[in-house]
Amino acid sequence: AQSVTQLDSHVSVSEGTPVLLRCNYSSSYSPSLFWYVQHPNKGLQLLLKYTSAATLVKGINGFEAEFKKSETSFHLTKPSAHMSDAAEYFCVVSDPRGGRRALTFGSGTRLQVQP
Amino acid sequence: DAGVTQSPTHLIKTRGQHVTLRCSPISGHKSVSWYQQVLGQGPQFIFQYYEKEERGRGNFPDRFSARQFPNYSSELNVNALLLGDSALYLCASSFDSLADTQYFGPGTRLTVL
């Protein structure tokens, strides 16, 4: 079975300071890992994905994540937060066994950005 | 290009009724997945369809059913609605059932009174 644990339900940062959203995963197979963002009353947007290529993955809007197999972690970072980054962020693991790719979501981290 | 579209945007039903939600995937995508997102939680996988066949089902009761049409659009049906079915229902499309990137629609907000 696969699972995802997002270690913080809420993170608050000041505009211009670094962002760190933490995620640990569990998977019996080599996983694909994703970060999605959900702005209020909007659908889910893919930020970035890891699929066994480079361990440091760059995404949209300046976000990046590093896959660390030894720590089973896939933390999301951004050097400098912007007000528009305020949203709900989901860490997601995917397992393609059985001819289908169901996504397993974490419980989410709400990012607040203070002016 | 149009993204994933879902209808209706919002829906209010009463307990015991049934509901049909609709989804149109991105042009060229042949797989549709459905997810339920209860307020304050992450989305949970309900179904995946590919080429009109069910490819996977999450841990949901038989009151939930779905189908995919020849044009790859999809319907999610929920019978005998319960208060706990109130949620945002998200549709995601992908090129095929093993494509690692799924693109989500804006969702249908279902409220059961």
Tab-separated table of C-alpha atoms in Angstrom:
chain	number	residue	atom	x	y	z
A	1	ALA	CA	0.000	0.000	0.000
A	2	GLN	CA	1.100	3.541	-0.612
A	3	SER	CA	0.595	6.555	1.624
A	4	VAL	CA	1.649	10.148	2.048
A	5	THR	CA	2.127	12.141	5.236
A	6	GLN	CA	2.249	15.908	5.137
A	7	LEU	CA	3.941	16.903	8.350
A	8	ASP	CA	2.395	20.358	8.738
A	9	SER	CA	-1.283	21.197	8.348
A	10	HIS	CA	-0.551	24.955	8.357
A	11	VAL	CA	2.577	26.929	7.471
A	12	SER	CA	2.818	30.697	7.783
A	13	VAL	CA	5.664	32.722	6.249
A	14	SER	CA	6.354	36.351	5.512
A	15	GLU	CA	6.481	37.564	1.937
A	16	GLY	CA	10.018	37.276	0.574
A	17	THR	CA	11.101	34.525	3.011
A	18	PRO	CA	11.725	30.853	2.094
A	19	VAL	CA	8.978	28.262	1.990
A	20	LEU	CA	9.360	24.641	3.159
A	21	LEU	CA	6.441	22.206	2.982
A	22	ARG	CA	7.303	18.746	4.250
A	23	CYS	CA	6.153	15.414	2.855
A	24	ASN	CA	7.048	11.809	3.656
A	25	TYR	CA	5.819	8.898	1.554
A	26	SER	CA	5.473	5.166	1.822
A	27	SER	CA	5.423	2.929	-1.228
A	28	SER	CA	6.371	-0.676	-1.932
A	29	TYR	CA	7.482	0.203	-5.434
A	30	SER	CA	9.442	2.989	-7.051
A	31	PRO	CA	6.891	5.750	-6.778
A	32	SER	CA	5.978	8.704	-8.883
A	33	LEU	CA	5.587	11.747	-6.658
A	34	PHE	CA	3.796	15.017	-7.277
A	35	TRP	CA	2.950	18.316	-5.664
A	36	TYR	CA	-0.384	19.908	-6.551
A	37	VAL	CA	-1.662	23.330	-5.479
A	38	GLN	CA	-5.299	24.286	-4.906
A	39	HIS	CA	-6.287	27.924	-4.705
A	40	PRO	CA	-9.642	28.760	-3.068
A	41	ASN	CA	-12.579	27.700	-5.215
A	42	LYS	CA	-10.241	26.469	-7.926
A	43	GLY	CA	-9.264	23.048	-9.198
A	44	LEU	CA	-5.943	21.319	-8.594
A	45	GLN	CA	-2.907	22.510	-10.525
A	46	LEU	CA	0.217	20.405	-10.979
A	47	LEU	CA	3.302	22.141	-9.558
A	48	LEU	CA	5.900	19.480	-10.284
A	49	LYS	CA	6.475	15.745	-10.573
A	50	TYR	CA	9.198	13.199	-9.890
A	51	THR	CA	9.300	10.056	-12.024
A	52	SER	CA	12.728	8.476	-11.310
A	53	ALA	CA	14.823	10.899	-13.334
A	54	ALA	CA	16.714	13.718	-11.593
A	55	THR	CA	16.174	13.787	-7.824
A	56	LEU	CA	15.896	17.589	-7.770
A	57	VAL	CA	12.756	18.558	-9.607
A	58	LYS	CA	11.932	22.081	-10.704
A	59	GLY	CA	8.332	23.137	-11.115
A	60	ILE	CA	6.290	26.168	-11.972
A	61	ASN	CA	6.337	29.506	-10.129
A	62	GLY	CA	9.808	28.942	-8.669
A	63	PHE	CA	8.960	25.829	-6.661
A	64	GLU	CA	11.228	22.816	-6.488
A	65	ALA	CA	11.327	19.522	-4.600
A	66	GLU	CA	14.029	17.004	-3.798
A	67	PHE	CA	13.408	13.258	-3.783
A	68	LYS	CA	15.376	11.574	-0.973
A	69	LYS	CA	14.911	7.821	-1.064
A	70	SER	CA	16.913	7.203	2.115
A	71	GLU	CA	14.595	9.532	4.033
A	72	THR	CA	11.441	8.681	2.028
A	73	SER	CA	10.867	12.410	1.714
A	74	PHE	CA	9.784	14.775	-1.034
A	75	HIS	CA	9.805	18.247	0.509
A	76	LEU	CA	8.641	21.295	-1.468
A	77	THR	CA	10.649	24.509	-1.311
A	78	LYS	CA	10.677	28.010	-2.738
A	79	PRO	CA	13.406	30.586	-2.048
A	80	SER	CA	11.092	33.584	-1.705
A	81	ALA	CA	7.369	33.500	-0.974
A	82	HIS	CA	4.919	35.691	-2.850
A	83	MET	CA	1.449	36.673	-1.699
A	84	SER	CA	-0.024	34.722	-4.609
A	85	ASP	CA	1.499	31.505	-3.203
A	86	ALA	CA	-1.119	31.422	-0.446
A	87	ALA	CA	-3.077	28.221	-1.113
A	88	GLU	CA	-3.502	24.562	-0.125
A	89	TYR	CA	-0.682	22.264	-1.209
A	90	PHE	CA	-0.989	18.499	-1.632
A	91	CYS	CA	1.774	15.934	-1.810
A	92	VAL	CA	0.721	12.974	-3.960
A	93	VAL	CA	2.081	9.485	-4.602
A	94	SER	CA	1.149	7.317	-7.560
A	95	ASP	CA	1.392	3.596	-8.096
A	96	PRO	CA	0.833	2.212	-11.617
A	97	ARG	CA	0.313	-1.407	-10.613
A	98	GLY	CA	-2.764	-3.130	-11.962
A	99	GLY	CA	-2.941	-1.154	-15.172
A	100	ARG	CA	-4.186	2.029	-13.592
A	101	ARG	CA	-2.679	5.051	-11.910
A	102	ALA	CA	-4.654	6.094	-8.850
A	103	LEU	CA	-3.296	9.108	-7.028
A	104	THR	CA	-3.017	8.998	-3.241
A	105	PHE	CA	-3.155	12.478	-1.707
A	106	GLY	CA	-1.815	13.735	1.573
A	107	SER	CA	-4.092	15.684	3.881
A	108	GLY	CA	-2.764	19.010	2.640
A	109	THR	CA	-0.741	21.955	3.979
A	110	ARG	CA	-2.312	25.387	4.033
A	111	LEU	CA	0.301	28.028	3.245
A	112	GLN	CA	-0.330	31.527	4.540
A	113	VAL	CA	1.848	34.403	3.319
A	114	GLN	CA	1.953	37.467	5.539
A	115	PRO	CA	2.722	40.885	4.012
B	1	ASP	CA	-7.172	24.495	-25.684
B	2	ALA	CA	-10.010	23.723	-23.336
B	3	GLY	CA	-9.071	22.034	-20.113
B	4	VAL	CA	-11.132	19.519	-18.199
B	5	THR	CA	-14.710	20.689	-17.852
B	6	GLN	CA	-17.247	19.585	-15.266
B	7	SER	CA	-20.941	20.223	-14.827
B	8	PRO	CA	-22.774	21.376	-12.903
B	9	THR	CA	-20.616	23.708	-10.810
B	10	HIS	CA	-22.794	23.438	-7.742
B	11	LEU	CA	-25.608	21.089	-6.784
B	12	ILE	CA	-27.908	20.811	-3.796
B	13	LYS	CA	-29.746	17.548	-3.136
B	14	THR	CA	-31.608	15.977	-0.237
B	15	ARG	CA	-30.892	12.677	1.469
B	16	GLY	CA	-32.046	9.644	-0.509
B	17	GLN	CA	-31.934	11.357	-3.893
B	18	HIS	CA	-29.526	10.441	-6.635
B	19	VAL	CA	-27.149	12.676	-8.570
B	20	THR	CA	-25.284	12.590	-11.882
B	21	LEU	CA	-22.088	14.555	-12.371
B	22	ARG	CA	-20.487	15.060	-15.765
B	23	CYS	CA	-16.939	15.474	-17.007
B	24	SER	CA	-15.340	16.172	-20.370
B	25	PRO	CA	-11.626	15.385	-20.613
B	26	ILE	CA	-8.962	17.314	-22.455
B	27	SER	CA	-9.118	16.672	-26.178
B	28	GLY	CA	-6.999	13.620	-27.009
B	29	HIS	CA	-7.116	12.204	-23.481
B	30	LYS	CA	-8.728	8.792	-23.187
B	31	SER	CA	-8.718	8.250	-19.428
B	32	VAL	CA	-10.891	9.882	-16.785
B	33	SER	CA	-10.573	9.534	-13.030
B	34	TRP	CA	-12.963	10.693	-10.310
B	35	TYR	CA	-11.995	11.888	-6.844
B	36	GLN	CA	-13.994	12.981	-3.795
B	37	GLN	CA	-12.665	15.837	-1.661
B	38	VAL	CA	-14.402	16.296	1.660
B	39	LEU	CA	-13.897	19.716	3.248
B	40	GLY	CA	-10.537	19.951	4.969
B	41	GLN	CA	-9.155	16.736	3.485
B	42	GLY	CA	-7.196	15.646	0.458
B	43	PRO	CA	-9.003	14.128	-2.530
B	44	GLN	CA	-9.755	10.398	-2.443
B	45	PHE	CA	-9.759	8.168	-5.519
B	46	ILE	CA	-13.164	6.831	-6.573
B	47	PHE	CA	-12.818	5.450	-10.130
B	48	GLN	CA	-10.612	5.393	-13.183
B	49	TYR	CA	-11.948	4.683	-16.668
B	50	TYR	CA	-9.983	4.079	-19.853
B	51	GLU	CA	-11.454	3.330	-23.250
B	52	LYS	CA	-14.903	2.949	-21.634
B	53	GLU	CA	-13.705	0.269	-19.218
B	54	GLU	CA	-13.305	0.567	-15.465
B	55	ARG	CA	-9.610	0.287	-14.656
B	56	GLY	CA	-9.741	0.902	-10.954
B	57	ARG	CA	-12.045	1.547	-8.039
B	58	GLY	CA	-11.354	3.088	-4.658
B	59	ASN	CA	-12.904	2.208	-1.334
B	60	PHE	CA	-16.391	3.543	-1.997
B	61	PRO	CA	-19.772	1.791	-1.616
B	62	ASP	CA	-21.777	0.416	-4.525
B	63	ARG	CA	-23.987	3.517	-4.399
B	64	PHE	CA	-21.218	5.100	-6.447
B	65	SER	CA	-21.020	4.165	-10.124
B	66	ALA	CA	-19.584	5.680	-13.264
B	67	ARG	CA	-19.314	5.182	-16.966
B	68	GLN	CA	-17.341	6.509	-19.886
B	69	PHE	CA	-18.781	7.270	-23.281
B	70	PRO	CA	-17.314	6.759	-26.790
B	71	ASN	CA	-16.251	10.425	-26.866
B	72	TYR	CA	-14.339	9.762	-23.590
B	73	SER	CA	-16.583	11.971	-21.482
B	74	SER	CA	-17.735	10.466	-18.223
B	75	GLU	CA	-20.546	10.464	-15.700
B	76	LEU	CA	-20.387	9.789	-11.987
B	77	ASN	CA	-23.623	8.609	-10.393
B	78	VAL	CA	-24.373	8.482	-6.702
B	79	ASN	CA	-27.561	6.832	-5.441
B	80	ALA	CA	-29.322	7.094	-2.084
B	81	LEU	CA	-27.407	10.205	-1.098
B	82	LEU	CA	-26.180	10.568	2.474
B	83	LEU	CA	-25.174	13.721	4.311
B	84	GLY	CA	-21.595	12.433	4.224
B	85	ASP	CA	-21.582	12.534	0.427
B	86	SER	CA	-21.377	16.331	0.594
B	87	ALA	CA	-18.038	17.126	-1.007
B	88	LEU	CA	-16.196	18.560	-3.985
B	89	TYR	CA	-16.120	15.956	-6.762
B	90	LEU	CA	-13.103	16.291	-8.994
B	91	CYS	CA	-12.585	14.835	-12.432
B	92	ALA	CA	-9.104	14.329	-13.836
B	93	SER	CA	-8.076	13.416	-17.344
B	94	SER	CA	-4.924	11.772	-18.633
B	95	PHE	CA	-3.713	10.492	-21.972
B	96	ASP	CA	-4.093	6.874	-20.935
B	97	SER	CA	-4.570	4.845	-17.776
B	98	LEU	CA	-0.844	4.763	-16.992
B	99	ALA	CA	0.022	8.365	-17.833
B	100	ASP	CA	1.694	9.852	-14.805
B	101	THR	CA	0.175	13.309	-15.130
B	102	GLN	CA	-3.491	13.908	-14.427
B	103	TYR	CA	-5.133	17.237	-15.182
B	104	PHE	CA	-7.980	18.262	-12.927
B	105	GLY	CA	-11.198	20.081	-13.616
B	106	PRO	CA	-12.647	22.749	-11.322
B	107	GLY	CA	-14.939	20.268	-9.601
B	108	THR	CA	-18.619	19.995	-8.750
B	109	ARG	CA	-19.613	21.084	-5.246
B	110	LEU	CA	-22.350	18.725	-3.995
B	111	THR	CA	-24.311	19.635	-0.893
B	112	VAL	CA	-26.662	17.031	0.593
B	113	LEU	CA	-29.281	18.374	3.009
